[in-house]
mmCIF file of C-alpha atoms in Angstrom:
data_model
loop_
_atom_site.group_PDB
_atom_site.id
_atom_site.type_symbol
_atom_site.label_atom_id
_atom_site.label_comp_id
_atom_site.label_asym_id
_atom_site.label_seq_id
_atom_site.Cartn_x
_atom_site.Cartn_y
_atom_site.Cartn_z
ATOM 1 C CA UNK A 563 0.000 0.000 0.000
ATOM 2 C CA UNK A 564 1.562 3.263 -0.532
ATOM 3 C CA UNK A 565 1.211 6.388 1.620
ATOM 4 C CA UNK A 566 -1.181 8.160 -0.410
ATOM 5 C CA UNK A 567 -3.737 5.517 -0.438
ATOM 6 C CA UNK A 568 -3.409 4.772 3.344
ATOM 7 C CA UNK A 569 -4.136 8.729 3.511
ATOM 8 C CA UNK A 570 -7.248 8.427 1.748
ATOM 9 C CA UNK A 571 -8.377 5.431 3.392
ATOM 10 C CA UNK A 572 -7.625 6.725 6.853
ATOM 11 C CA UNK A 573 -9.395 10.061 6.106
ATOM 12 C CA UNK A 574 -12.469 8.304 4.709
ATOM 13 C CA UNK A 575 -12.633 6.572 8.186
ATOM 14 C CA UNK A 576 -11.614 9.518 10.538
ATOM 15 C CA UNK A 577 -14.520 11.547 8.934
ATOM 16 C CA UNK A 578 -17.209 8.584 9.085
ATOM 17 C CA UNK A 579 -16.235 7.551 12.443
ATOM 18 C CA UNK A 580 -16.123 11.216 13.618
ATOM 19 C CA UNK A 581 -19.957 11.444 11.879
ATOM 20 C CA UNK A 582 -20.780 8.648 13.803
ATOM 21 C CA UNK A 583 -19.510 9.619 16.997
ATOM 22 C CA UNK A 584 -21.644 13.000 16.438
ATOM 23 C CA UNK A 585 -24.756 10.899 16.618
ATOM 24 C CA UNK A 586 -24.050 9.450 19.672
ATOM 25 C CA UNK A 587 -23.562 12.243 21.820
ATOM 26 C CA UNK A 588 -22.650 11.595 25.796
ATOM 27 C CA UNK A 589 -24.361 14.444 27.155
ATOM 28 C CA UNK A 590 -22.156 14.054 30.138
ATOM 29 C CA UNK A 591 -23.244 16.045 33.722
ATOM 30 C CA UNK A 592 -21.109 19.382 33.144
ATOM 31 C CA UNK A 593 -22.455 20.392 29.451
ATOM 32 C CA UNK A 594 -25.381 22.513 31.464
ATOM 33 C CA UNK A 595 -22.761 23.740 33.699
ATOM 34 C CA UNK A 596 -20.857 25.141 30.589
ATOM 35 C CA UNK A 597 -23.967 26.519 28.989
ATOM 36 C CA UNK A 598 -24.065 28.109 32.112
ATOM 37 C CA UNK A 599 -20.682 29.536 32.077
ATOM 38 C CA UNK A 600 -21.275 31.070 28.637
ATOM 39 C CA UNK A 601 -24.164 33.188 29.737
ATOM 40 C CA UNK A 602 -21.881 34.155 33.368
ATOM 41 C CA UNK A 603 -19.473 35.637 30.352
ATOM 42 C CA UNK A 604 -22.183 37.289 28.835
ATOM 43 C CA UNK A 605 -22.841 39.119 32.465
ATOM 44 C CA UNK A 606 -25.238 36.883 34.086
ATOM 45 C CA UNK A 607 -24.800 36.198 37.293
ATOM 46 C CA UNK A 608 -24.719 32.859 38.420
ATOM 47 C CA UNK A 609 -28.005 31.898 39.620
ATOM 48 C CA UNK A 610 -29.696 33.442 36.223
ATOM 49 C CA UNK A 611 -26.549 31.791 34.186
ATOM 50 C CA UNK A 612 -28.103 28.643 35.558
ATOM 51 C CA UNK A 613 -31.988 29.866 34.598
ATOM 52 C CA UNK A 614 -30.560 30.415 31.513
ATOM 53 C CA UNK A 615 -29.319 26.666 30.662
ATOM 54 C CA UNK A 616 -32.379 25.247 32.298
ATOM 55 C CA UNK A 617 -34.001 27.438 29.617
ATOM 56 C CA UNK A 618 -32.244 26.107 26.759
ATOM 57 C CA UNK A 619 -32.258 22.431 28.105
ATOM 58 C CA UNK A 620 -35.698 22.599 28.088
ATOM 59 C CA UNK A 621 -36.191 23.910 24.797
ATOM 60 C CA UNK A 622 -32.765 21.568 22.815
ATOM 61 C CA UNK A 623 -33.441 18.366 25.535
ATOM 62 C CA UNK A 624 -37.516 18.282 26.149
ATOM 63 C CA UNK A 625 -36.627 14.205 27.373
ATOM 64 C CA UNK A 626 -36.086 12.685 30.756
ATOM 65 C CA UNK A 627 -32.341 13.066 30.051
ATOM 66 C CA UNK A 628 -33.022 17.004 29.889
ATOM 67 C CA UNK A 629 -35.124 16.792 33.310
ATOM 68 C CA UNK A 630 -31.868 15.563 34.878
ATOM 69 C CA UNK A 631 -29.502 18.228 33.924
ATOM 70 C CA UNK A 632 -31.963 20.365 35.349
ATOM 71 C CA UNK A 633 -32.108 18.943 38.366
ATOM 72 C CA UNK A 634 -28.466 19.298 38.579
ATOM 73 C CA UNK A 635 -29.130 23.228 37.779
ATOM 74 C CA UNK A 636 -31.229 23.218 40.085
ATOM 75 C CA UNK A 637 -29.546 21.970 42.981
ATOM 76 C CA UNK A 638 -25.848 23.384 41.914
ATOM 77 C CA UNK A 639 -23.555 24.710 44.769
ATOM 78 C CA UNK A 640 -23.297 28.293 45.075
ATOM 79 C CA UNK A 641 -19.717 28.811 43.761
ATOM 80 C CA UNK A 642 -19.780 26.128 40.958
ATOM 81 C CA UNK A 643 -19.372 27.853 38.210
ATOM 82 C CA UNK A 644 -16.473 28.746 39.413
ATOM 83 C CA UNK A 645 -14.842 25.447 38.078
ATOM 84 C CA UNK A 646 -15.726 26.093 34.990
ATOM 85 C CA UNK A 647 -14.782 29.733 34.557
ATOM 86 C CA UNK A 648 -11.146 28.304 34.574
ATOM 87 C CA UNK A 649 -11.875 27.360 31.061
ATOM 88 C CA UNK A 650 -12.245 30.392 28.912
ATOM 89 C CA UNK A 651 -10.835 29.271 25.674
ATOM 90 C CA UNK A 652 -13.417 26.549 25.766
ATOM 91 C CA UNK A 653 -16.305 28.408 26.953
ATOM 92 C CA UNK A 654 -15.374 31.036 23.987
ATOM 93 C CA UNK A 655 -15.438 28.085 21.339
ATOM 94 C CA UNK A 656 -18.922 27.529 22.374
ATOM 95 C CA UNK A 657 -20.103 30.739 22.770
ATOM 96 C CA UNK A 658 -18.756 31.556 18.846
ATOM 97 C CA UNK A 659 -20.392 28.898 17.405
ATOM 98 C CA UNK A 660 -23.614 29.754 19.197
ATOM 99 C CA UNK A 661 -23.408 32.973 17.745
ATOM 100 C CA UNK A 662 -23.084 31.547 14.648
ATOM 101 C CA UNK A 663 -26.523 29.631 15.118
ATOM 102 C CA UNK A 664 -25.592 26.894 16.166
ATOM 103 C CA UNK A 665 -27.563 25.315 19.016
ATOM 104 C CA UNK A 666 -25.862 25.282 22.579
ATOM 105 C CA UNK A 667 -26.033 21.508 22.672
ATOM 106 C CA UNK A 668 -23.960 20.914 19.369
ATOM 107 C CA UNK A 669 -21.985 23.668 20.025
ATOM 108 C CA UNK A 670 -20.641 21.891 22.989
ATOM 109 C CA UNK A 671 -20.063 19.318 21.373
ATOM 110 C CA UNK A 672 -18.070 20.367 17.821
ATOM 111 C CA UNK A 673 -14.844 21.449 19.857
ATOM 112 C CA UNK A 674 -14.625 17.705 21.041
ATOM 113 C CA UNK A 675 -15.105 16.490 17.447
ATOM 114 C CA UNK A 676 -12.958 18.633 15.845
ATOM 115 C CA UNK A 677 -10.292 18.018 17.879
ATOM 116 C CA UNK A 678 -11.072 13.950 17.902
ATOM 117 C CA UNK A 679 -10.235 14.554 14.141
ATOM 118 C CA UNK A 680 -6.985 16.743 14.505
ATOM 119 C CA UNK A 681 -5.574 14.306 16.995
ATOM 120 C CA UNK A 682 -6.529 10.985 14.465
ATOM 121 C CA UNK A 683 -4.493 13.332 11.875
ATOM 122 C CA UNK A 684 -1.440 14.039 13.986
ATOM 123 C CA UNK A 685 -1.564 10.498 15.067
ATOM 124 C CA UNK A 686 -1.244 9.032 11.779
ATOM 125 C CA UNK A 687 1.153 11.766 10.484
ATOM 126 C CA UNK A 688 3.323 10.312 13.476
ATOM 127 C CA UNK A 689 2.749 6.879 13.056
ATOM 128 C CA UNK A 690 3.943 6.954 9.043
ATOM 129 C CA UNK A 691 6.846 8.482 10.038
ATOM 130 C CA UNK A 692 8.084 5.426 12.099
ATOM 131 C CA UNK A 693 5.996 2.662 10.155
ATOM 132 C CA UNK A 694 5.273 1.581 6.649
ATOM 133 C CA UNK A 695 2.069 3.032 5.414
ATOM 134 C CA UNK A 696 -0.144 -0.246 6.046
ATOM 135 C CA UNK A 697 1.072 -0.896 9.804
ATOM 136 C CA UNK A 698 0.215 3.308 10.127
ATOM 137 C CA UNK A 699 -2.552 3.192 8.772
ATOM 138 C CA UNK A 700 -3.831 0.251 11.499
ATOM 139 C CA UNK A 701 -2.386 0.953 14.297
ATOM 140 C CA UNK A 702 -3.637 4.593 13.492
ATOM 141 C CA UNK A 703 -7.231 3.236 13.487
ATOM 142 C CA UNK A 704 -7.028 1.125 16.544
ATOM 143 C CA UNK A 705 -5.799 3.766 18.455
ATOM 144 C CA UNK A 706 -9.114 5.938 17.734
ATOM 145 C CA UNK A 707 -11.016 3.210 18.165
ATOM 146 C CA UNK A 708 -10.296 2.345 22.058
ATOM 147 C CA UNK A 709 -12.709 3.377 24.508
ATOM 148 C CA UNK A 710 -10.777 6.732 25.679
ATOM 149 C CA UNK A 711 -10.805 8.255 22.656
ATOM 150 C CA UNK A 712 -14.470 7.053 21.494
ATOM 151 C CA UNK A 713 -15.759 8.238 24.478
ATOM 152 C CA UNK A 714 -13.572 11.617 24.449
ATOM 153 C CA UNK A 715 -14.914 12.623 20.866
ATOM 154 C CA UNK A 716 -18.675 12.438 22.767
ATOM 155 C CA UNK A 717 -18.459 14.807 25.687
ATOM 156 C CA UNK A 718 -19.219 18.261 25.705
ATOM 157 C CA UNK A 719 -15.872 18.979 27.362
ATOM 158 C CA UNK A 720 -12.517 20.789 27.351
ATOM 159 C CA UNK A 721 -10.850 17.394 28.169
ATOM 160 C CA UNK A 722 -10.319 16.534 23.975
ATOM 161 C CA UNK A 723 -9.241 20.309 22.844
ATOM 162 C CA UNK A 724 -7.164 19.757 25.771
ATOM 163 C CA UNK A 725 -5.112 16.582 24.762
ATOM 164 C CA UNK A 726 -5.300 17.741 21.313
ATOM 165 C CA UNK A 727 -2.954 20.728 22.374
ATOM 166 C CA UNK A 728 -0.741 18.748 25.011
ATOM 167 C CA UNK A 729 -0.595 15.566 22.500
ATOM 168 C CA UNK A 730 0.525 18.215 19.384
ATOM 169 C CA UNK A 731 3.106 19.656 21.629
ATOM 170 C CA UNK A 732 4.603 15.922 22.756
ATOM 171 C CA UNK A 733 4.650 15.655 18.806
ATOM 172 C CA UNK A 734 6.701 18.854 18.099
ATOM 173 C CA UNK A 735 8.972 17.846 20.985
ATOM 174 C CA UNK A 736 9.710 14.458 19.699
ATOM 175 C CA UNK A 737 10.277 15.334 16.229
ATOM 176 C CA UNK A 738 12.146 18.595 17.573
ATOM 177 C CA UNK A 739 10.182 21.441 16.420
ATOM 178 C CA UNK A 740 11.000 24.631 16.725
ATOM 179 C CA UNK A 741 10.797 25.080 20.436
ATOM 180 C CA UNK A 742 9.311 28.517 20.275
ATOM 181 C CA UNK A 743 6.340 27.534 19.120
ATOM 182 C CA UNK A 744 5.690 24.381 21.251
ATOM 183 C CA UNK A 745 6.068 26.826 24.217
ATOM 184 C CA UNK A 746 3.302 28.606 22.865
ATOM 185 C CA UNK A 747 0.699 25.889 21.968
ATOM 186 C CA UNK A 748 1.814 25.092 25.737
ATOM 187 C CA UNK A 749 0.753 28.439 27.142
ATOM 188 C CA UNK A 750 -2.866 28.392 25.094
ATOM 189 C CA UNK A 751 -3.725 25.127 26.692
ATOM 190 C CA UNK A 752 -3.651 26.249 30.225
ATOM 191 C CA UNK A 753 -6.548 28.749 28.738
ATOM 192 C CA UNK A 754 -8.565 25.520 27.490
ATOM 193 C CA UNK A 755 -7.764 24.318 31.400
ATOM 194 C CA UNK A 756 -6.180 26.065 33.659
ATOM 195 C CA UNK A 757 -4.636 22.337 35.844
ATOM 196 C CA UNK A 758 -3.075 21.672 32.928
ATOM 197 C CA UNK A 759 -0.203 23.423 34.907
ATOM 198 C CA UNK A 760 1.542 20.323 35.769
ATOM 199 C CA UNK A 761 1.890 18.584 32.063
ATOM 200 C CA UNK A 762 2.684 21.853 30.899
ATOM 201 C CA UNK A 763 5.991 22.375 33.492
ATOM 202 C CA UNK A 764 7.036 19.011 32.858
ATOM 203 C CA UNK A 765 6.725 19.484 28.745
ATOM 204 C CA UNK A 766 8.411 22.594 28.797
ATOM 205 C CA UNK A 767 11.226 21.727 31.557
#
C-alpha cells in the first residue's frame, strides 16, 4: 500500500467515524454547567446563568435526560461555576459557534469532534513516520477506536481540545520542532484548562 492511499483510506474513516460519533452524543453532567458559564461571560450572574441553561435544556433536551440536567441546575452549589470559569478558551469556542446559530447543545459538542479529528491526523502523520504506510494506517485506526478516545470525541468537554494541544506539543517535541512555538501551543492550553499546569511544566522543563 503506498502512503497516499493509506491517507485516503484513513481520512475516509476519521470523517465517518467522527460522523458517527456526532450521533451518539454523551451528554455528560457538566455540558449545562458550561452553557451556564457562557451566559456568566455574557454578564449573568450565576443563579440566572443557571436559569438560563435550564431554559435552553428545556427547549434543545424536552426528554427525561433534559429533566436531569436540570435537576443538577437546580440543585448546583453556590460557587460552581467557578470550576468552569477556569476554562475560557473553551467556553469562547462555544459561545462563537452559538453565535453563529448553532444550538448550545452541538456547540458543545463540535470542539470535542474537531479536535477527535486533529488528533486521528497528527496520530497518523506520526505513526507513518516510524511505520510503513499499512502498519500506520492500522495501528492509526485502533488507536481511535479504544474506549478513551471514542468516548472523548462524545463529551461536551474541554478534556479533547485539551489533549489535542498537550498531544501536538509531545509531537513537536519528539520530532524537535521549533521550540518557540511548542512553548506557545503550551501556554494556550492552560486557557482551554487552567490544571493543565503540571503537564505543561514538565513538557516545557
Amino acid at each position: 500500500m503506498t502512503f497516499k492511499k493509506a491517507t485516503l483510506v484513513f481520512s475516509f474513516f476519521l470523517l465517518l467515524l467522527t460522523f458517527c460519533l456526532s450521533l451518539v452524543p454523551g451528554h455528560n453532567g457538566d455540558m449545562p454547567f458550561y452553557i451556564a458559564a457562557v451566559f456568566s461571560r455574557q454578564g449573568f450572574t450565576d443563579q440566572e446563568a443557571f436559569s438560563k441553561a435550564g431554559e435552553v435544556i428545556r427547549k434543545e433536551m424536552p426528554t427525561e435526560e433534559g429533566v436531569r440536567h436540570i435537576y443538577r441546575l437546580d440543585h448546583a452549589d453556590k460557587n460552581l461555576l467557578d470550576f468552569y470559569r477556569i476554562k475560557p478558551l473553551y467556553i469562547f469556542l462555544i459561545d462563537a459557534f452559538h453565535y453563529l446559530g448553532i444550538p448550545f447543545i452541538l456547540s458543545t459538542l463540535i470542539p470535542s469532534l474537531i479536535s477527535f479529528i486533529l488528533i486521528g491526523c497528527i496520530l497518523f502523520s506520526w505513526s507513518a513516520r516510524v511505520f510503513s504506510p499499512l502498519p500506520a494506517l492500522i495501528f492509526s485506526m485502533i488507536l481511535l477506536l479504544i474506549n478513551p478516545s471514542i468516548i472523548l470525541a462524545r463529551l461536551s468537554s474541554p478534556d479533547p481540545a485539551s489533549n489535542l494541544i498537550l498531544f501536538y506539543c509531545f509531537y513537536r517535541i519528539y520530532f524537535e520542532k521549533p521550540y518557540t512555538w511548542t512553548i506557545l501551543f503550551l501556554l494556550i492550553s492552560l486557557f482551554i484548562r487552567l490544571d493543565n499546569l503540571v503537564a505543561v511544566c514538565i513538557l516545557a522543563a
